[in-house]
Coordinates of C-alpha atoms in Angstrom, one line a residue:
X1 CA 213.9 230.0 -29.0
X2 CA 217.6 229.4 -29.7
X3 CA 218.8 230.0 -33.2
X4 CA 220.4 226.9 -34.7
X5 CA 222.7 227.7 -37.6
X6 CA 221.9 226.1 -41.0
X7 CA 225.3 225.7 -42.7
X8 CA 226.8 224.1 -45.7
X9 CA 229.6 221.5 -45.5
X10 CA 232.1 224.1 -44.3
X11 CA 229.9 226.5 -42.2
X12 CA 230.9 230.1 -42.0
X13 CA 234.3 230.0 -40.4
X14 CA 236.7 230.9 -43.1
X15 CA 237.9 227.4 -44.1
X16 CA 241.0 226.9 -46.1
X17 CA 241.3 226.6 -49.9
X18 CA 242.1 222.9 -49.4
X19 CA 238.8 222.3 -47.7
X20 CA 236.9 224.0 -50.5
X21 CA 238.8 222.1 -53.1
X22 CA 238.1 218.9 -51.2
X23 CA 234.3 219.6 -51.4
X24 CA 234.6 220.2 -55.1
X25 CA 236.4 217.0 -55.6
X26 CA 233.9 215.0 -53.6
X27 CA 230.9 216.5 -55.5
X28 CA 232.3 216.3 -59.0
X29 CA 233.8 212.9 -58.7
X30 CA 230.6 211.1 -58.1
X31 CA 229.1 210.9 -61.5
X32 CA 232.1 209.4 -63.2
X33 CA 232.5 206.9 -60.3
X34 CA 229.1 205.5 -60.6
X35 CA 228.9 205.4 -64.4
X36 CA 232.1 203.3 -64.2
X37 CA 230.6 201.2 -61.5
X38 CA 227.6 200.4 -63.7
X39 CA 230.1 198.6 -66.0
X40 CA 232.2 197.0 -63.3
X41 CA 229.6 195.8 -60.8
X42 CA 226.4 194.9 -62.7
X43 CA 225.6 192.1 -60.3
X44 CA 225.3 194.6 -57.4
X45 CA 222.1 196.2 -58.8
X46 CA 218.6 195.0 -58.6
X47 CA 215.0 196.1 -58.8
X48 CA 214.2 195.9 -55.1
X49 CA 211.6 198.5 -54.2
X50 CA 212.9 201.5 -52.3
X51 CA 209.5 202.3 -50.8
X52 CA 207.8 200.3 -48.1
X53 CA 204.3 200.3 -46.9
X54 CA 203.9 201.8 -43.5
X55 CA 202.2 199.8 -40.8
X56 CA 199.7 201.4 -38.5
X57 CA 200.8 201.5 -34.8
X58 CA 198.2 200.6 -32.2
X59 CA 198.2 202.3 -28.9
X60 CA 198.6 206.0 -27.9
X61 CA 202.3 206.4 -28.9
X62 CA 203.0 206.5 -32.6
X63 CA 206.4 208.4 -32.5
X64 CA 209.3 207.9 -30.2
X65 CA 212.1 210.5 -30.2
X66 CA 215.5 209.7 -28.7
X67 CA 218.3 212.2 -27.8
X68 CA 221.5 210.7 -26.3
X69 CA 223.8 213.3 -24.7
X70 CA 227.4 212.8 -23.8
X71 CA 229.4 212.1 -20.6
X72 CA 227.6 213.3 -17.5
X73 CA 226.4 211.4 -14.4
X74 CA 223.0 211.7 -12.8
X75 CA 224.3 213.4 -9.7
X76 CA 226.3 215.8 -11.7
X77 CA 223.4 217.0 -13.9
X78 CA 220.2 216.2 -11.9
X79 CA 221.3 215.3 -8.3
X80 CA 220.3 218.6 -6.8
X81 CA 216.8 218.2 -8.1
X82 CA 216.2 216.4 -4.8
X83 CA 215.8 220.0 -3.3
X84 CA 212.7 220.4 -5.5
X85 CA 211.3 216.9 -5.2
X86 CA 212.6 214.8 -2.2
X87 CA 211.4 211.6 -3.9
X88 CA 214.2 211.8 -6.4
X89 CA 217.3 209.8 -5.4
X90 CA 219.6 212.7 -5.7
X91 CA 222.2 214.3 -3.4
X92 CA 222.1 216.1 0.0
X93 CA 225.7 217.4 0.1
X94 CA 226.8 214.9 2.7
X95 CA 228.1 212.5 0.0
X96 CA 231.9 212.3 -0.1
X97 CA 235.0 210.5 -1.3
X98 CA 238.5 210.4 0.2
X99 CA 241.5 211.6 -1.8
X100 CA 243.1 208.2 -0.9
X101 CA 240.7 205.3 -0.6
X102 CA 243.2 203.3 1.4
X103 CA 244.1 206.0 3.9
X104 CA 241.3 206.6 6.5
X105 CA 243.0 209.9 7.5
X106 CA 243.1 211.3 4.0
X107 CA 241.1 214.4 3.1
X108 CA 237.3 214.0 2.3
X109 CA 235.9 215.8 -0.7
X110 CA 232.2 216.5 -0.3
X111 CA 229.8 216.8 -3.2
X112 CA 229.1 220.4 -4.0
X113 CA 226.6 222.5 -6.1
X114 CA 229.3 224.6 -7.8
X115 CA 229.6 222.7 -11.1
X116 CA 230.8 225.0 -13.9
X117 CA 232.4 224.7 -17.3
X118 CA 234.7 221.6 -17.3
X119 CA 238.0 221.4 -19.0
X120 CA 239.9 219.0 -19.2
X121 CA 237.7 215.9 -19.7
X122 CA 237.6 213.7 -16.5
X123 CA 238.8 210.1 -16.8
X124 CA 236.3 207.6 -18.2
X125 CA 238.3 204.7 -19.6
X126 CA 237.4 201.2 -18.5
X127 CA 240.3 201.3 -16.0
X128 CA 239.4 204.7 -14.7
X129 CA 235.8 203.8 -14.2
X130 CA 236.8 200.6 -12.4
X131 CA 238.8 202.7 -9.9
X132 CA 235.9 205.2 -9.6
X133 CA 233.4 202.5 -8.7
X134 CA 235.5 200.2 -6.6
X135 CA 238.4 202.4 -5.4
X136 CA 240.9 199.7 -6.5
X137 CA 241.5 196.9 -9.0
X138 CA 239.3 194.5 -6.9
X139 CA 235.8 194.4 -8.3
X140 CA 234.4 191.9 -5.9
X141 CA 232.5 194.4 -3.6
X142 CA 228.7 194.2 -3.7
X143 CA 227.2 196.7 -3.4
X144 CA 229.8 198.8 -5.3
X145 CA 231.3 201.4 -2.9
X146 CA 231.4 204.3 -5.4
X147 CA 234.4 205.6 -3.4
X148 CA 237.2 206.2 -6.0
X149 CA 236.0 209.2 -8.0
X150 CA 238.1 211.7 -6.0
X151 CA 241.1 209.5 -5.9
X152 CA 241.0 208.9 -9.7
X153 CA 240.6 212.6 -10.4
X154 CA 243.5 213.5 -8.2
X155 CA 245.7 211.1 -10.1
X156 CA 245.0 213.2 -13.2
X157 CA 245.5 216.7 -11.7
X158 CA 245.8 218.0 -8.1
X159 CA 242.6 219.6 -7.1
X160 CA 240.6 218.0 -9.9
X161 CA 238.5 216.0 -7.4
X162 CA 236.4 219.1 -6.6
X163 CA 235.4 219.2 -10.3
X164 CA 234.2 215.6 -10.5
X165 CA 232.5 215.8 -7.1
X166 CA 230.2 218.7 -8.2
X167 CA 226.7 219.1 -9.6
X168 CA 224.7 221.8 -11.3
X169 CA 222.1 223.7 -9.4
X170 CA 218.6 223.2 -10.9
X171 CA 218.4 226.8 -12.4
X172 CA 221.6 226.2 -14.4
X173 CA 220.1 223.2 -16.2
X174 CA 216.7 224.8 -16.6
X175 CA 215.5 222.7 -19.5
X176 CA 216.1 219.5 -17.6
X177 CA 214.6 220.9 -14.4
X178 CA 211.4 221.9 -16.3
X179 CA 211.1 218.5 -17.9
X180 CA 211.7 216.6 -14.7
X181 CA 209.0 218.6 -12.9
X182 CA 206.5 218.5 -15.7
X183 CA 207.0 214.9 -16.9
X184 CA 209.1 212.0 -15.6
X185 CA 212.6 211.5 -14.3
X186 CA 214.2 208.1 -14.0
X187 CA 216.6 208.0 -11.1
X188 CA 217.8 204.4 -11.7
X189 CA 219.0 204.3 -15.3
X190 CA 222.6 203.0 -15.8
X191 CA 225.1 202.9 -18.6
X192 CA 225.2 199.4 -20.1
X193 CA 229.0 199.1 -19.9
X194 CA 231.4 200.6 -17.4
X195 CA 233.4 202.1 -20.2
X196 CA 233.5 204.9 -22.8
X197 CA 231.1 206.3 -25.4
X198 CA 230.8 203.9 -28.3
X199 CA 230.2 200.6 -26.5
X200 CA 227.4 202.3 -24.6
X201 CA 225.9 203.9 -27.7
X202 CA 225.9 200.5 -29.4
X203 CA 223.7 199.1 -26.5
X204 CA 221.2 202.0 -27.1
X205 CA 220.7 200.8 -30.7
X206 CA 221.5 197.1 -30.6
X207 CA 221.6 195.9 -26.9
X208 CA 225.2 194.8 -27.3
X209 CA 228.6 196.2 -28.2
X210 CA 229.5 193.1 -30.1
X211 CA 232.4 192.4 -27.7
X212 CA 233.9 195.9 -27.6
X213 CA 234.6 197.3 -24.2
X214 CA 236.4 200.4 -25.4
X215 CA 236.6 202.6 -28.4
X216 CA 238.7 200.2 -30.5
X217 CA 239.4 202.3 -33.6
X218 CA 239.8 199.8 -36.4
X219 CA 236.7 197.8 -35.3
X220 CA 234.7 201.0 -35.1
X221 CA 235.6 202.1 -38.6
X222 CA 235.1 198.7 -40.3
X223 CA 231.6 198.8 -38.9
X224 CA 229.6 196.6 -36.6
X225 CA 227.5 193.8 -38.0
X226 CA 224.9 193.2 -35.3
X227 CA 221.2 193.7 -35.8
X228 CA 219.8 197.0 -34.5
X229 CA 216.5 198.4 -33.5
X230 CA 216.4 200.2 -36.8
X231 CA 216.3 196.7 -38.5
X232 CA 213.5 195.5 -36.2
X233 CA 211.5 198.7 -37.0
X234 CA 211.8 198.2 -40.7
X235 CA 210.9 194.5 -40.5
X236 CA 207.7 195.5 -38.8
X237 CA 206.8 197.9 -41.6
X238 CA 207.5 201.0 -39.5
X239 CA 209.7 204.0 -40.2
X240 CA 212.7 205.6 -38.6
X241 CA 214.7 208.7 -39.2
X242 CA 218.2 209.9 -38.0
X243 CA 218.5 213.7 -37.8
X244 CA 222.2 214.6 -37.7
X245 CA 224.2 217.8 -37.4
X246 CA 227.9 217.1 -38.0
X247 CA 228.0 213.4 -38.7
X248 CA 225.7 210.5 -37.7
X249 CA 227.6 208.3 -35.3
X250 CA 225.0 205.6 -36.1
X251 CA 227.0 205.0 -39.3
X252 CA 229.3 202.9 -37.2
X253 CA 226.7 200.2 -37.9
X254 CA 227.2 198.4 -41.2
X255 CA 223.6 198.0 -42.0
X256 CA 223.1 201.8 -41.9
X257 CA 225.7 202.2 -44.6
X258 CA 223.5 200.3 -47.0
X259 CA 221.6 202.1 -49.8
X260 CA 218.2 201.2 -48.2
X261 CA 219.1 203.4 -45.3
X262 CA 220.1 206.6 -47.2
X263 CA 216.5 207.9 -47.2
X264 CA 216.5 207.8 -43.4
X265 CA 219.2 210.3 -42.8
X266 CA 218.2 214.0 -42.6
X267 CA 220.1 217.2 -41.9
X268 CA 218.8 218.4 -38.6
X269 CA 218.8 222.1 -39.4
X270 CA 217.0 221.6 -42.7
X271 CA 214.5 218.9 -41.9
X272 CA 213.7 218.3 -38.2
X273 CA 211.5 221.3 -37.5
X274 CA 209.8 221.1 -40.9
X275 CA 209.0 217.4 -40.6
X276 CA 207.6 218.0 -37.1
X277 CA 205.5 221.0 -38.2
X278 CA 204.1 219.0 -41.1
X279 CA 203.4 216.0 -38.9
X280 CA 205.8 213.9 -40.9
X281 CA 208.2 212.6 -38.3
X282 CA 208.7 208.9 -38.6
X283 CA 207.8 206.3 -35.9
X284 CA 211.3 206.3 -34.4
X285 CA 213.5 209.4 -34.4
X286 CA 217.1 209.6 -33.3
X287 CA 218.6 213.0 -32.9
X288 CA 222.4 213.5 -33.2
X289 CA 224.1 216.5 -31.9
X290 CA 227.0 218.8 -33.0
X291 CA 230.1 216.9 -31.8
X292 CA 232.6 219.6 -32.9
X293 CA 233.0 222.9 -31.1
X294 CA 233.3 225.8 -33.6
X295 CA 232.4 229.4 -33.3
X296 CA 229.6 229.5 -35.8
X297 CA 227.9 226.5 -34.3
X298 CA 229.2 225.4 -30.9
X299 CA 229.0 221.8 -29.9
X300 CA 225.8 220.9 -28.1
X301 CA 226.4 217.3 -27.0
X302 CA 227.5 218.1 -23.4
X303 CA 230.8 216.3 -23.8
X304 CA 233.5 218.1 -21.8
X305 CA 235.0 220.5 -22.7
X306 CA 231.7 221.6 -24.3
X307 CA 229.4 224.0 -22.6
X308 CA 226.2 222.4 -21.1
X309 CA 224.5 225.7 -21.9
X310 CA 224.5 224.7 -25.5
X311 CA 223.1 221.3 -24.6
X312 CA 220.2 223.0 -22.7
X313 CA 219.5 225.2 -25.7
X314 CA 219.3 222.1 -27.9
X315 CA 216.9 220.3 -25.5
X316 CA 214.7 223.4 -25.4
X317 CA 214.7 223.7 -29.2
X318 CA 213.8 220.0 -29.6
X319 CA 211.0 220.2 -26.9
X320 CA 209.5 223.4 -28.3
X321 CA 209.5 221.9 -31.8
X322 CA 207.9 218.6 -30.7
X323 CA 205.3 220.4 -28.5
X324 CA 204.2 222.5 -31.5
X325 CA 203.9 219.4 -33.8
X326 CA 200.5 218.0 -34.7
X327 CA 202.0 214.6 -33.6
X328 CA 202.5 215.8 -30.0
X329 CA 199.6 213.9 -28.5
X330 CA 201.0 210.6 -29.9
X331 CA 204.6 211.2 -28.9
X332 CA 207.2 210.0 -26.4
X333 CA 210.5 211.9 -26.1
X334 CA 213.4 210.1 -24.3
X335 CA 216.6 211.9 -23.2
X336 CA 219.5 210.0 -21.7
X337 CA 223.4 210.1 -21.6
X338 CA 225.7 207.5 -23.1
X339 CA 227.9 207.3 -19.9
X340 CA 228.9 209.3 -16.8
X341 CA 232.1 210.8 -18.2
X342 CA 234.0 210.4 -14.9
X343 CA 231.7 212.5 -12.8
X344 CA 230.6 211.2 -9.3
X345 CA 227.4 209.4 -8.7
X346 CA 226.4 207.9 -5.3
X347 CA 224.0 205.1 -6.4
X348 CA 225.9 201.8 -6.6
X349 CA 226.2 200.4 -10.1
X350 CA 224.7 196.9 -10.4
X351 CA 227.6 194.4 -10.3
X352 CA 225.8 191.0 -10.1
X353 CA 223.2 189.0 -12.2
X354 CA 223.7 191.1 -15.3
X355 CA 223.6 188.8 -18.4
X356 CA 226.2 188.9 -21.2
X357 CA 224.1 189.9 -24.2
X358 CA 225.6 187.5 -26.8
X359 CA 228.3 185.3 -25.3
X360 CA 231.2 187.6 -26.4
X361 CA 233.8 188.8 -24.0
X362 CA 235.8 192.0 -24.3
X363 CA 239.6 192.5 -23.9
X364 CA 241.8 195.5 -23.2
X365 CA 245.4 194.4 -22.9
X366 CA 245.5 192.1 -19.9
X367 CA 241.9 192.9 -18.9
X368 CA 239.0 190.6 -19.8
X369 CA 235.4 191.6 -19.3
X370 CA 232.3 189.5 -19.6
X371 CA 229.8 192.3 -19.8
X372 CA 228.2 191.1 -16.5
X373 CA 228.0 194.4 -14.7
X374 CA 226.6 197.8 -15.6
X375 CA 228.1 201.3 -15.8
X376 CA 227.5 204.3 -13.6
X377 CA 224.0 205.9 -13.3
X378 CA 223.2 208.6 -16.0
X379 CA 220.4 211.2 -16.3
X380 CA 217.2 210.0 -18.0
X381 CA 214.0 211.8 -18.7
X382 CA 210.7 210.7 -20.3
X383 CA 208.5 213.4 -21.9
X384 CA 205.0 212.9 -23.2
X385 CA 201.4 214.3 -22.7
X386 CA 200.6 210.8 -21.6
X387 CA 202.9 211.2 -18.5
X388 CA 201.5 212.6 -15.2
X389 CA 203.3 215.7 -14.0
X390 CA 206.1 215.2 -11.5
X391 CA 206.5 211.4 -12.1
X392 CA 209.6 209.7 -10.6
X393 CA 210.5 206.3 -12.0
X394 CA 212.7 204.2 -9.8
X395 CA 213.7 200.6 -10.4
X396 CA 211.7 198.4 -12.9
X397 CA 209.3 195.7 -11.9
X398 CA 210.8 193.1 -14.2
X399 CA 211.0 191.1 -16.3
X400 CA 213.3 189.4 -13.8
X401 CA 214.0 190.2 -10.1
X402 CA 217.4 191.5 -11.1
X403 CA 216.4 193.6 -14.1
X404 CA 217.6 197.2 -14.3
X405 CA 216.9 200.2 -16.4
X406 CA 219.9 200.6 -18.8
X407 CA 220.5 201.5 -22.4
X408 CA 219.1 198.1 -23.6
X409 CA 215.8 199.2 -22.0
X410 CA 215.3 201.5 -24.9
X411 CA 215.1 198.9 -27.7
X412 CA 213.2 196.6 -25.3
X413 CA 210.6 199.3 -24.7
X414 CA 210.3 200.3 -28.4
X415 CA 209.6 196.6 -29.1
X416 CA 206.7 196.6 -26.6
X417 CA 205.2 200.0 -27.5
X418 CA 205.3 199.3 -31.2
X419 CA 204.5 195.6 -30.9
X420 CA 207.5 194.8 -33.1
X421 CA 207.2 191.4 -34.8
X422 CA 210.8 190.4 -34.5
X423 CA 212.3 189.0 -31.3
X424 CA 214.6 190.7 -28.9
X425 CA 218.0 191.8 -30.2
X426 CA 220.1 190.0 -27.5
X427 CA 219.8 188.4 -24.1
X428 CA 220.4 191.9 -22.6
X429 CA 217.3 193.7 -23.9
X430 CA 215.3 190.6 -23.1
X431 CA 216.5 191.1 -19.5
X432 CA 216.4 194.9 -19.2
X433 CA 213.6 196.7 -17.5
X434 CA 211.0 198.5 -19.7
X435 CA 209.3 201.8 -19.1
X436 CA 206.0 201.6 -21.1
X437 CA 204.1 201.8 -17.8
X438 CA 205.0 205.5 -17.6
X439 CA 202.6 206.2 -20.4
X440 CA 199.8 203.9 -19.2
X441 CA 198.6 205.8 -16.1
X442 CA 196.3 208.1 -18.1
X443 CA 193.2 207.6 -20.3
X444 CA 193.9 210.7 -22.4
X445 CA 196.8 213.0 -23.1
X446 CA 197.3 216.1 -20.9
X447 CA 196.2 219.5 -22.1
X448 CA 198.3 221.5 -19.7
X449 CA 201.8 220.7 -21.1
X450 CA 204.0 223.8 -21.4
X451 CA 204.2 225.1 -24.9
X452 CA 207.8 226.2 -24.5
X453 CA 210.7 225.6 -22.0
X454 CA 212.4 228.6 -20.3
X455 CA 215.6 229.7 -22.0
X456 CA 218.8 228.7 -20.3
X457 CA 220.3 231.4 -18.1
X458 CA 223.8 232.0 -19.5
X459 CA 226.8 230.4 -21.1
X460 CA 229.2 228.8 -18.5
X461 CA 232.2 229.3 -20.8
X462 CA 233.5 232.8 -20.8
X463 CA 235.4 232.6 -24.1
X464 CA 234.6 231.4 -27.7
X465 CA 235.2 227.8 -28.7
X466 CA 238.9 227.1 -29.4
X467 CA 238.7 225.9 -33.0
X468 CA 242.5 225.2 -33.1
X469 CA 242.5 222.7 -30.2
X470 CA 243.4 219.0 -30.7
X471 CA 240.6 216.5 -31.2
X472 CA 239.3 214.3 -28.5
X473 CA 239.4 210.5 -28.9
X474 CA 235.7 210.5 -29.8
X475 CA 236.2 213.2 -32.4
X476 CA 239.1 211.4 -34.0
X477 CA 236.9 208.3 -34.4
X478 CA 234.3 210.4 -36.1
X479 CA 236.9 211.8 -38.5
X480 CA 238.1 208.3 -39.3
X481 CA 234.5 207.1 -39.8
X482 CA 234.1 210.0 -42.3
X483 CA 237.2 208.9 -44.1
X484 CA 236.0 205.4 -44.3
X485 CA 232.7 206.5 -45.8
X486 CA 234.4 208.2 -48.7
X487 CA 237.1 205.6 -49.3
X488 CA 240.1 207.4 -47.7
X489 CA 241.1 204.5 -45.6
X490 CA 244.8 205.5 -45.5
X491 CA 243.9 207.5 -42.4
X492 CA 243.1 204.3 -40.4
X493 CA 246.7 203.6 -39.3
X494 CA 247.7 207.1 -38.3
X495 CA 246.8 209.8 -35.9
X496 CA 244.4 212.5 -37.1
X497 CA 246.4 215.7 -37.3
X498 CA 243.5 218.1 -37.7
X499 CA 242.2 220.9 -35.6
X500 CA 238.5 220.9 -34.5
X501 CA 237.6 223.4 -37.2
X502 CA 239.3 221.3 -39.9
X503 CA 237.7 218.1 -38.6
X504 CA 234.3 219.7 -38.5
X505 CA 234.6 220.8 -42.2
X506 CA 235.9 217.4 -43.2
X507 CA 233.2 215.3 -41.6
X508 CA 230.3 217.5 -42.8
X509 CA 231.7 217.4 -46.4
X510 CA 232.3 213.6 -46.2
X511 CA 228.8 212.8 -45.0
X512 CA 227.2 215.0 -47.6
X513 CA 229.1 213.2 -50.3
X514 CA 228.4 209.8 -48.9
X515 CA 224.6 210.5 -48.9
X516 CA 224.7 212.1 -52.3
X517 CA 226.6 209.0 -53.6
X518 CA 224.0 206.7 -52.1
X519 CA 221.1 208.7 -53.7
X520 CA 222.9 208.6 -57.0
X521 CA 223.4 204.8 -56.8
X522 CA 219.7 204.3 -56.1
X523 CA 218.8 206.4 -59.1
X524 CA 221.1 204.3 -61.2
X525 CA 219.3 201.2 -60.1
X526 CA 221.7 199.7 -57.5
X527 CA 220.4 197.0 -55.2
X528 CA 219.3 198.8 -52.1
X529 CA 220.9 196.1 -49.9
X530 CA 224.4 197.0 -51.3
X531 CA 226.7 199.4 -49.5
X532 CA 227.1 203.0 -50.5
X533 CA 230.4 203.3 -52.4
X534 CA 232.5 206.5 -53.0
X535 CA 235.7 206.0 -54.8
X536 CA 238.0 209.0 -55.3
X537 CA 241.5 207.6 -54.7
X538 CA 242.6 207.7 -58.3
X539 CA 241.5 211.3 -58.7
X540 CA 243.2 212.4 -55.5
X541 CA 246.4 210.5 -56.2
X542 CA 247.0 212.7 -59.2
X543 CA 247.7 215.5 -56.8
X544 CA 250.5 213.5 -55.1
X545 CA 248.6 213.3 -51.8
X546 CA 245.1 212.4 -50.5
X547 CA 243.0 215.5 -51.1
X548 CA 242.1 217.1 -47.7
X549 CA 244.6 214.8 -46.0
X550 CA 247.2 217.2 -47.2
X551 CA 247.4 220.8 -46.0
X552 CA 249.7 223.7 -46.3
X553 CA 252.9 223.5 -44.2
X554 CA 254.5 226.5 -42.5
X555 CA 256.7 226.8 -45.6
X556 CA 253.8 227.2 -47.9
X557 CA 254.1 223.8 -49.5
X558 CA 252.1 220.6 -49.0
X559 CA 252.5 218.6 -45.8
X560 CA 250.9 215.2 -45.6
X561 CA 248.8 214.4 -42.5
X562 CA 249.6 210.7 -42.9

């Protein structure tokens, strides 16, 4: 079993004096802030009960666990499983792209089984994905040709096409291989949007991105107002829990920043295994990974340039924990990926008869998008003792002749399995295919499920994480989210000049302070429908800068990161 490190806000990585001072400021500023708030905002408090009665779930599945990994395509992660089960719509090695789509004499790059540690990150912006799917700006082709992956990769770096046209051998991704052979693999699950991380993660939880087709920073930080599956679960008297490691990206939703949601966030290392062992996992569980790559606790989200070995360790740890839980016989575990991350996939993405979820269009510069086609296919696995061994799930049977499995299928299926009383979230989850039939083939749970998964073979990366490297776009967004949570909005209009190690320490400290603040507000009698508030600006201004947003310069003084 892998060892997951249990660490405080700064881990064990020799953080700077400013980081430790920052944590002290966040902790000790809370009491004064809220005592003052009692005098300033009396109308914000009420006597709404914090506890709710739990409804009994009918049917065999009482707990659904969801793990959303980062930025890998189906063919890249699972395509070579076709060697083990020919029914899987995987790869044969005869798939290829030309270096130049428009030159019939240009070199062909064939799909290979030599996938390894990936650095840098392949292209996966809206524009890059359009080129990967269609080979040009013309998006009229149906079916989509899926012929521009090599061309787009070569535009980034000569020879990079071999990296994106590669897949892992089954023994390298042993956790996934075992789950696919023992339970169910879905070989026609697509990202909801042909774009980057956050829009797709929004569909997983709310069946819409609220008009966002890229990671628009200001909109992300201000928070998104749409209804989520978490709201629907609560409305039906059921429970949910979010088990996070660095920072819960689900806090991009406004409703999850309210006091009523504080009780639903749990530190993964401290609570997940204990809750599972005690049979106390809630009805709906979302697991969030480590998004920052540091030596003491390497990132395990699979986002390049993170090692998929760590992701496989996480999957093994989660499965082994769930399998040992007394709740196992009433459980469904779903693993998917937010988007394909720029890696090749041969299955044409659906480009027709996909409904816009809420009538909102997206815009990136001159580009306009109506959310009427899906993204690239991504790996998806279903795990439960109610699933027959070696199941392969292809396309859905409905609810329309054009319906597909995509991220909105998750809230749509949760609604069906739990018989949620509220309606669909949007037109998209009303349209999306559902997968409850995968657990309906049996009259009783299996008794032959493996108790543990095999350990992954070896790390693919040959050196330790580079803690001093610059942040990815996604990591910058998480840092700015953390700043918003604790009232340091000055960071919004500027780049985040932090290393990975500094950012990791910052977000962990900020989240801890945010949740502590929320708990204190509840204890002081705040209305649970109000937002968590952490106000430290006046304290930090006394230092002439913004707390951790200042650091030592090479001259030994203070240098603002603004």
